[in-house]
Amino acid sequence: MSDALDRSPTPGTAAPPKTGAVVPVLAFGGIVVSLMQTLVIPIVGQLPQYLNASASDTAWAITATLLAAAVATPVMGRLGDMYGKRRMLLLSMAMLVVGSVVAGLSDSLVPMIVGRALQGLSSGVIPLGISILRDELPAEKLGSATAMISASLGVGGALGLPVAALIADNFDWHMLFWISAALGVVALAAVTALVPESKVRTGGRFDLTGSIGMAAGLVCLLLAISKGGDWGWSSGTTLGLFAAAVVILVAWGLFELRNDQPLVDLRSTARPQVLITNLASVAIGFAMFSMSLVVPQVMQLPEETGYGLGQSLLSAGLVMAPSGLVMMALAPVSALVSRAKGPKATLMIGALIVAAGYGLNVLLMDEVWHFVLASCVIGAGIGFTYGAMPTLIMSAVPASETGAANSLNTLMRSIGTSVASAVAGVVLAQMTTEFGPYALPSESAFRTVLALGAGAALLGFAIAAFIPRRPAAAADAHAVAEGPTEEPTGVASKA
């Protein structure tokens, strides 16, 4: 154990491997994957024409990605713990490339849905990347690197909209997917050349039954959330899916508790620090996505409505782009706060900043710069929270469970964003105003969604207050000390 705690090389031993390129490579991979999530937004309205299908059918180009990501993220995390995180990271990036090529070649609905589903299977890249950092970096560098990789999710999402809008306005729409494929190839090559494979493995057998059960439960849950607005929240299909999700996930949980090699170690997940962090992640995920649902719509609505700003989709994307850069710029600050005060304090501070940003936006909605300012404040808060959550998770689980634990936390955030989309859809559909022959969401509807984002952030703050306090130094020591206990004999922690 003392060898594991002392990561500095001793006289007569080989120097530890250089890891300077690992963080930027993994951050680039995270940006590429998160770009994929906003890739089709500029062409959603034209997809029925492009694919010769109805709008309700082409919506599956987004839904398929959501469902595939929900299933793949925890599965890839567990497989990474068992067979190698770098190996699963490469597989995830390969799925992104293949999915992009399939979508790039598509001119009909089915290939597009298949391609988008394959792209969704790459969503495990960021939690896998964070888990690799724990295995490869010394404790003093882990916090800032984790915050940087976490911020890549926001950077890709924020930059993706203006980049995709620019491409869609000036090139054939297939170019969106060919550029995605090219970026995926670059990321795949960089990971192959520069990211080492971790020797921290759990071994054992893969819980196929558990993975099928979890996938079925998550698909039922997210399908009901994402399509409930279209099908009707009181329809038999929606209610049946919710009921099926409850039954399946409860049965899955009981099965996992009795399994000696489960897909998700629910006993570890039930530890207060992990459980409460995951609950806070749902609320923060909701808060993060509310901004993305309001800003583009208000920016593009006609000025004649009295509250729309009459901007193009590209302009709307450019308004949101600075928030991603703010996330990346504040990643080191988030790490410093976590080191000084602990990641719990960082999470709570970030949640308050997010709430303040939404409060600011509720009051200021009349000028373009109002949205730039509010989105930057919200982005700063998201940067703090997304940097703190993986640190809290990793300091509470053994190194051999890092991939699965981080992936589950990412899934919780995704559930929060899915709920935000559903709730905002209901609000915007119910609170409308007449504009000629059209019914548009009213200004009060947008303010309500922003207020809900602020409320979700405050809920995240309140939940985070119950996370057991652990000094930052103790957390770092725990993260280091836990790792080697699960490693094969003779394997020491890497610098």
XYZ file of C-alpha atoms in Angstrom:
495
model
C 0.000 0.000 0.000
C 2.851 2.372 0.737
C 4.144 1.815 -2.808
C 0.771 2.793 -4.172
C 0.633 5.933 -2.082
C 4.100 7.021 -3.167
C 3.886 7.680 -6.884
C 7.277 9.279 -7.318
C 10.004 7.196 -8.945
C 12.699 5.857 -6.678
C 16.422 5.594 -7.544
C 17.144 2.640 -9.751
C 13.588 2.299 -11.054
C 12.237 3.284 -14.450
C 10.623 6.673 -14.735
C 6.828 6.599 -14.898
C 5.255 6.929 -18.344
C 4.673 10.449 -19.592
C 1.017 11.371 -19.540
C 1.119 14.964 -20.784
C -0.829 14.135 -23.944
C -3.510 12.071 -22.221
C -5.621 14.983 -20.959
C -5.854 16.970 -24.238
C -6.486 13.789 -26.246
C -9.293 12.666 -23.947
C -10.728 16.196 -23.857
C -10.735 16.287 -27.656
C -12.517 12.932 -27.724
C -15.131 14.268 -25.314
C -15.691 17.353 -27.470
C -16.110 15.218 -30.613
C -18.703 12.995 -28.929
C -20.644 15.919 -27.443
C -20.631 17.666 -30.838
C -22.543 14.664 -32.141
C -25.412 15.382 -29.747
C -26.208 18.764 -31.347
C -25.311 17.717 -34.868
C -28.825 17.357 -36.283
C -30.495 20.309 -34.536
C -30.059 22.699 -37.510
C -31.716 20.216 -39.889
C -34.476 18.805 -37.663
C -37.126 20.835 -39.493
C -35.889 19.665 -42.899
C -35.399 15.971 -42.050
C -38.926 14.979 -43.204
C -38.117 16.417 -46.640
C -34.602 14.977 -46.754
C -35.690 11.470 -45.691
C -39.161 11.425 -47.267
C -40.808 10.630 -43.923
C -43.173 12.232 -41.440
C -41.946 14.592 -38.726
C -42.961 12.135 -35.999
C -40.886 9.417 -37.651
C -37.809 11.580 -38.247
C -37.863 12.546 -34.554
C -36.452 9.061 -33.991
C -33.157 10.369 -35.361
C -32.826 12.115 -31.990
C -34.651 9.581 -29.824
C -32.524 6.676 -31.111
C -29.348 8.478 -30.050
C -30.765 9.142 -26.590
C -31.808 5.531 -26.037
C -28.552 4.068 -27.388
C -26.511 6.381 -25.174
C -28.521 5.473 -22.080
C -27.887 1.771 -22.634
C -24.276 2.009 -23.798
C -22.900 4.346 -21.137
C -23.164 2.045 -18.087
C -22.412 -1.087 -20.135
C -19.226 0.402 -21.597
C -18.197 1.557 -18.139
C -18.495 -1.949 -16.737
C -16.749 -3.511 -19.735
C -13.986 -0.938 -19.327
C -13.466 -1.989 -15.710
C -13.321 -5.625 -16.789
C -11.405 -5.632 -20.067
C -9.645 -2.273 -20.269
C -10.922 1.283 -20.369
C -8.782 2.268 -23.352
C -10.082 -0.727 -25.299
C -13.695 0.287 -24.669
C -12.836 3.910 -25.417
C -11.500 2.874 -28.817
C -14.602 0.774 -29.457
C -16.821 3.734 -28.553
C -14.955 6.060 -30.914
C -15.158 3.422 -33.661
C -18.937 3.310 -33.173
C -19.045 7.088 -33.639
C -17.119 6.833 -36.909
C -19.219 3.958 -38.248
C -22.469 5.656 -37.235
C -21.391 8.910 -38.880
C -20.539 7.099 -42.128
C -23.894 5.278 -42.137
C -25.775 8.549 -41.549
C -23.626 10.305 -44.139
C -24.642 7.736 -46.747
C -28.331 7.746 -45.814
C -31.160 9.200 -47.859
C -33.989 7.376 -46.089
C -35.237 7.013 -42.535
C -33.986 3.577 -41.455
C -30.273 4.085 -42.247
C -30.390 7.487 -40.560
C -31.861 5.998 -37.374
C -29.290 3.180 -37.441
C -26.464 5.665 -37.905
C -27.691 7.916 -35.117
C -28.093 4.934 -32.785
C -24.502 3.890 -33.506
C -23.386 7.442 -32.746
C -25.240 7.226 -29.443
C -23.218 4.134 -28.525
C -20.148 6.389 -28.293
C -21.492 8.306 -25.293
C -19.352 6.343 -22.849
C -16.242 8.206 -24.030
C -16.309 10.918 -21.350
C -16.854 8.685 -18.265
C -14.300 6.205 -19.632
C -11.859 9.057 -20.182
C -12.311 10.291 -16.623
C -11.728 6.769 -15.341
C -8.499 6.510 -17.364
C -7.303 9.727 -15.723
C -7.660 8.162 -12.290
C -5.473 5.256 -13.342
C -2.821 7.332 -15.125
C -2.405 10.643 -13.294
C -0.956 11.450 -9.873
C -3.455 12.651 -7.289
C -2.303 16.276 -7.441
C -3.169 16.484 -11.158
C -6.336 14.423 -11.117
C -8.749 17.160 -10.032
C -7.883 19.694 -12.743
C -7.744 16.992 -15.428
C -11.129 15.596 -14.399
C -12.665 19.069 -14.496
C -11.197 19.627 -17.967
C -12.614 16.375 -19.378
C -15.990 17.054 -17.780
C -16.028 20.541 -19.293
C -15.496 19.038 -22.751
C -19.125 17.879 -22.656
C -20.321 21.457 -22.369
C -17.777 22.783 -24.840
C -18.833 20.340 -27.536
C -22.512 20.974 -26.910
C -22.094 24.758 -26.991
C -19.864 24.861 -30.077
C -21.805 22.171 -31.911
C -24.857 24.289 -32.680
C -23.127 27.200 -34.495
C -20.702 24.881 -36.290
C -23.527 22.590 -37.430
C -25.669 25.577 -38.476
C -22.778 27.013 -40.493
C -22.215 23.695 -42.280
C -25.936 23.122 -42.926
C -26.342 26.624 -44.391
C -23.420 26.327 -46.797
C -23.070 22.642 -47.701
C -25.127 19.536 -48.373
C -26.580 18.246 -45.100
C -24.642 14.979 -45.393
C -21.472 16.993 -44.778
C -22.458 17.225 -41.094
C -21.892 13.507 -40.716
C -18.779 13.316 -42.890
C -17.104 15.964 -40.734
C -18.210 14.053 -37.636
C -16.648 10.904 -39.084
C -13.393 12.736 -39.873
C -13.148 14.153 -36.350
C -13.869 10.683 -34.969
C -11.013 9.196 -37.005
C -8.629 11.858 -35.668
C -9.731 11.165 -32.097
C -9.452 7.403 -32.649
C -5.905 7.758 -33.975
C -4.879 10.058 -31.126
C -6.214 7.677 -28.470
C -4.478 4.738 -30.170
C -1.139 6.548 -30.256
C -1.103 8.496 -27.012
C -3.409 6.988 -24.376
C -2.008 4.002 -22.437
C -4.090 1.046 -21.358
C -4.791 0.794 -17.647
C -3.848 -2.371 -15.810
C -6.604 -1.808 -13.238
C -9.100 -4.571 -14.051
C -11.817 -6.391 -12.166
C -11.813 -9.532 -14.299
C -14.716 -11.936 -13.865
C -17.635 -12.465 -16.214
C -19.923 -9.919 -17.811
C -23.443 -9.697 -16.388
C -25.385 -10.174 -19.622
C -28.732 -10.730 -17.893
C -28.249 -7.609 -15.810
C -27.310 -5.547 -18.866
C -30.420 -6.698 -20.750
C -32.637 -5.938 -17.761
C -31.140 -2.481 -17.245
C -31.378 -1.709 -20.961
C -35.038 -2.729 -21.070
C -35.885 -0.638 -18.013
C -34.022 2.449 -19.243
C -35.512 2.226 -22.732
C -39.033 2.060 -21.276
C -38.339 4.984 -18.934
C -36.641 7.293 -21.438
C -39.012 6.405 -24.242
C -41.964 7.399 -22.067
C -40.240 10.633 -21.032
C -39.092 11.631 -24.521
C -42.218 10.633 -26.470
C -44.890 11.211 -23.834
C -45.623 14.687 -25.166
C -46.323 13.293 -28.638
C -48.293 10.264 -27.500
C -50.114 11.997 -24.641
C -49.044 11.774 -21.005
C -52.220 9.939 -20.053
C -52.179 7.585 -23.038
C -52.033 3.855 -22.480
C -48.681 3.620 -24.268
C -47.000 6.245 -22.083
C -48.421 4.982 -18.805
C -47.667 1.392 -19.800
C -44.042 2.261 -20.486
C -43.702 4.029 -17.140
C -45.229 1.037 -15.352
C -42.980 -1.377 -17.252
C -39.937 0.713 -16.357
C -40.773 0.547 -12.646
C -41.391 -3.216 -12.679
C -38.322 -4.027 -14.767
C -35.926 -1.771 -12.847
C -37.125 -3.073 -9.466
C -36.698 -6.674 -10.649
C -33.303 -5.744 -12.107
C -32.211 -4.224 -8.799
C -33.175 -7.342 -6.864
C -31.292 -9.486 -9.380
C -28.188 -7.308 -9.153
C -28.163 -7.489 -5.345
C -28.074 -11.285 -5.525
C -25.450 -11.407 -8.270
C -21.859 -11.863 -7.114
C -20.570 -10.069 -10.263
C -23.245 -7.483 -11.071
C -23.277 -4.989 -13.916
C -23.723 -2.223 -11.325
C -22.662 -2.759 -7.727
C -25.765 -1.354 -6.066
C -24.181 -1.619 -2.640
C -21.412 0.738 -3.736
C -24.014 2.929 -5.420
C -25.943 3.099 -2.158
C -22.996 4.635 -0.306
C -24.201 8.087 0.816
C -21.565 10.017 -1.134
C -22.317 8.163 -4.374
C -26.089 8.021 -3.965
C -26.532 11.686 -3.052
C -24.129 12.836 -5.766
C -26.133 10.882 -8.347
C -29.391 12.403 -7.119
C -27.867 15.874 -7.347
C -26.672 14.996 -10.864
C -30.257 14.458 -12.037
C -31.197 17.951 -10.836
C -28.078 19.544 -12.339
C -28.697 17.749 -15.644
C -32.200 19.221 -15.695
C -30.820 22.690 -14.955
C -28.138 22.471 -17.641
C -30.537 21.560 -20.442
C -33.192 24.182 -19.694
C -30.997 26.894 -21.201
C -30.591 24.934 -24.443
C -34.367 24.686 -24.789
C -35.062 28.410 -24.345
C -32.234 30.421 -25.887
C -32.403 29.154 -29.508
C -36.185 29.542 -29.660
C -36.365 33.064 -28.227
C -33.457 34.146 -30.411
C -35.188 32.929 -33.595
C -38.781 34.011 -32.949
C -39.859 37.069 -34.983
C -39.411 40.480 -33.385
C -43.108 41.117 -34.067
C -43.995 38.766 -31.209
C -42.708 41.407 -28.792
C -40.155 39.123 -27.172
C -38.468 37.260 -30.035
C -35.172 38.645 -31.328
C -35.486 37.605 -34.984
C -32.033 36.056 -35.261
C -30.837 33.172 -37.434
C -30.028 29.716 -36.087
C -26.345 30.467 -36.593
C -26.643 33.623 -34.492
C -28.492 31.681 -31.807
C -25.695 29.132 -31.746
C -23.035 31.839 -31.537
C -24.831 33.289 -28.510
C -24.476 29.970 -26.689
C -20.916 29.220 -27.834
C -19.161 31.417 -25.226
C -20.729 29.390 -22.409
C -18.738 26.342 -23.519
C -15.521 28.326 -23.554
C -16.305 29.613 -20.066
C -16.734 26.012 -18.869
C -13.322 25.084 -20.194
C -11.639 28.239 -18.868
C -13.022 27.699 -15.353
C -12.099 24.003 -15.170
C -8.790 24.776 -13.376
C -10.616 27.116 -10.982
C -13.108 24.364 -10.186
C -10.203 22.028 -9.408
C -8.558 24.606 -7.135
C -11.785 25.088 -5.172
C -12.166 21.302 -4.849
C -8.608 20.990 -3.565
C -9.061 23.812 -1.067
C -12.638 23.220 0.107
C -13.520 19.776 -1.221
C -15.628 18.758 -4.253
C -18.825 18.973 -2.213
C -18.291 22.732 -1.790
C -17.484 23.060 -5.501
C -20.712 21.284 -6.438
C -22.780 23.504 -4.158
C -21.105 26.704 -5.383
C -21.663 25.649 -8.985
C -25.345 24.957 -8.361
C -25.797 28.435 -6.872
C -24.043 30.031 -9.854
C -26.361 28.156 -12.232
C -29.421 29.318 -10.282
C -28.114 32.907 -10.359
C -27.622 32.686 -14.126
C -31.200 31.542 -14.657
C -32.484 34.234 -12.327
C -30.575 36.791 -14.365
C -32.073 35.431 -17.589
C -35.622 35.590 -16.203
C -35.114 39.314 -15.694
C -33.098 40.008 -18.855
C -34.568 38.681 -22.111
C -34.729 41.786 -24.313
C -31.316 41.943 -25.997
C -28.871 39.484 -27.533
C -26.210 40.371 -24.976
C -28.649 39.458 -22.179
C -28.593 35.854 -23.363
C -24.826 35.861 -23.858
C -24.340 37.078 -20.290
C -26.828 34.637 -18.750
C -25.528 31.645 -20.704
C -21.949 32.438 -19.654
C -22.955 32.600 -15.981
C -24.859 29.328 -16.307
C -21.908 27.802 -18.160
C -19.575 28.825 -15.339
C -21.796 27.070 -12.820
C -22.098 23.944 -14.965
C -18.312 23.866 -15.276
C -18.009 23.830 -11.492
C -20.641 21.139 -10.989
C -19.472 18.854 -13.787
C -15.906 19.022 -12.496
C -16.954 18.163 -8.950
C -19.307 15.240 -9.566
C -16.765 12.750 -10.987
C -14.343 13.655 -8.199
C -16.987 12.887 -5.584
C -17.776 9.572 -7.263
C -14.155 8.473 -7.665
C -13.251 9.291 -4.076
C -15.985 6.938 -2.860
C -15.455 3.814 -4.996
C -12.498 1.476 -5.591
C -10.406 2.042 -8.716
C -11.723 -1.230 -10.140
C -15.268 0.218 -10.209
C -14.413 3.679 -11.527
C -15.660 3.091 -15.075
C -19.053 1.743 -14.023
C -19.506 4.364 -11.298
C -18.639 7.315 -13.567
C -20.852 5.932 -16.316
C -23.793 5.616 -13.933
C -23.276 9.226 -12.861
C -23.271 10.310 -16.517
C -26.496 8.372 -17.006
C -28.103 10.237 -14.090
C -27.283 13.547 -15.750
C -28.767 12.276 -19.012
C -31.973 11.327 -17.236
C -32.107 14.873 -15.875
C -31.756 16.389 -19.347
C -34.444 14.048 -20.699
C -36.846 15.088 -17.943
C -36.034 18.752 -18.638
C -36.882 18.298 -22.305
C -40.195 16.637 -21.456
C -41.205 19.195 -18.818
C -40.227 22.143 -20.997
C -42.147 20.628 -23.892
C -45.304 20.504 -21.771
C -44.860 24.088 -20.537
C -44.169 25.513 -23.986
C -47.079 23.603 -25.507
C -49.586 24.718 -22.853
C -48.577 28.362 -22.392
C -49.028 29.812 -25.900
C -49.900 33.073 -27.587
C -51.524 33.706 -30.959
C -49.273 35.004 -33.734
C -51.309 35.228 -36.900
C -52.493 31.692 -37.716
C -49.880 30.153 -35.411
C -49.800 29.404 -31.687
C -46.324 30.150 -30.341
C -44.905 29.648 -26.832
C -45.542 32.816 -24.858
C -42.930 34.932 -23.130
C -44.304 33.692 -19.799
C -43.720 30.108 -20.955
C -40.043 30.781 -21.599
C -39.659 32.569 -18.277
C -41.331 29.598 -16.581
C -38.834 27.160 -18.138
C -35.958 29.401 -17.019
C -37.440 29.544 -13.518
C -37.681 25.748 -13.505
C -33.990 25.614 -14.432
C -33.191 27.855 -11.476
C -35.352 25.703 -9.219
C -33.604 22.531 -10.383
C -30.214 24.093 -9.649
C -31.358 25.074 -6.152
C -32.677 21.543 -5.655
C -29.251 20.237 -6.678
C -27.679 22.584 -4.110
C -30.015 21.332 -1.376
C -29.345 17.674 -2.214
C -25.585 18.242 -2.350
C -25.695 19.693 1.159
C -26.322 16.145 2.449
C -23.181 14.678 0.849
C -20.876 13.527 3.664
C -18.069 16.031 4.036
C -14.613 14.685 3.327
C -11.554 16.953 3.322
C -9.988 17.289 -0.135
C -6.683 15.799 0.990
C -8.441 12.808 2.490
C -10.417 12.317 -0.694
C -7.246 12.315 -2.774
C -5.613 9.834 -0.442
C -8.698 7.640 -0.548
C -8.766 7.738 -4.344
C -5.145 6.654 -4.479
C -5.275 4.149 -1.673
C -8.387 2.366 -2.899
C -7.056 1.724 -6.380
C -4.287 -0.830 -5.796
C -6.421 -3.057 -3.591
C -8.155 -4.397 -6.732
C -5.140 -4.493 -9.029
C -3.375 -7.670 -10.096
C -0.347 -8.612 -8.072
C 2.679 -6.516 -8.887
C 0.763 -3.661 -10.497
C 1.406 -0.289 -8.948
C -0.543 2.892 -9.508
C 0.744 4.930 -12.399
C 1.891 8.490 -12.397
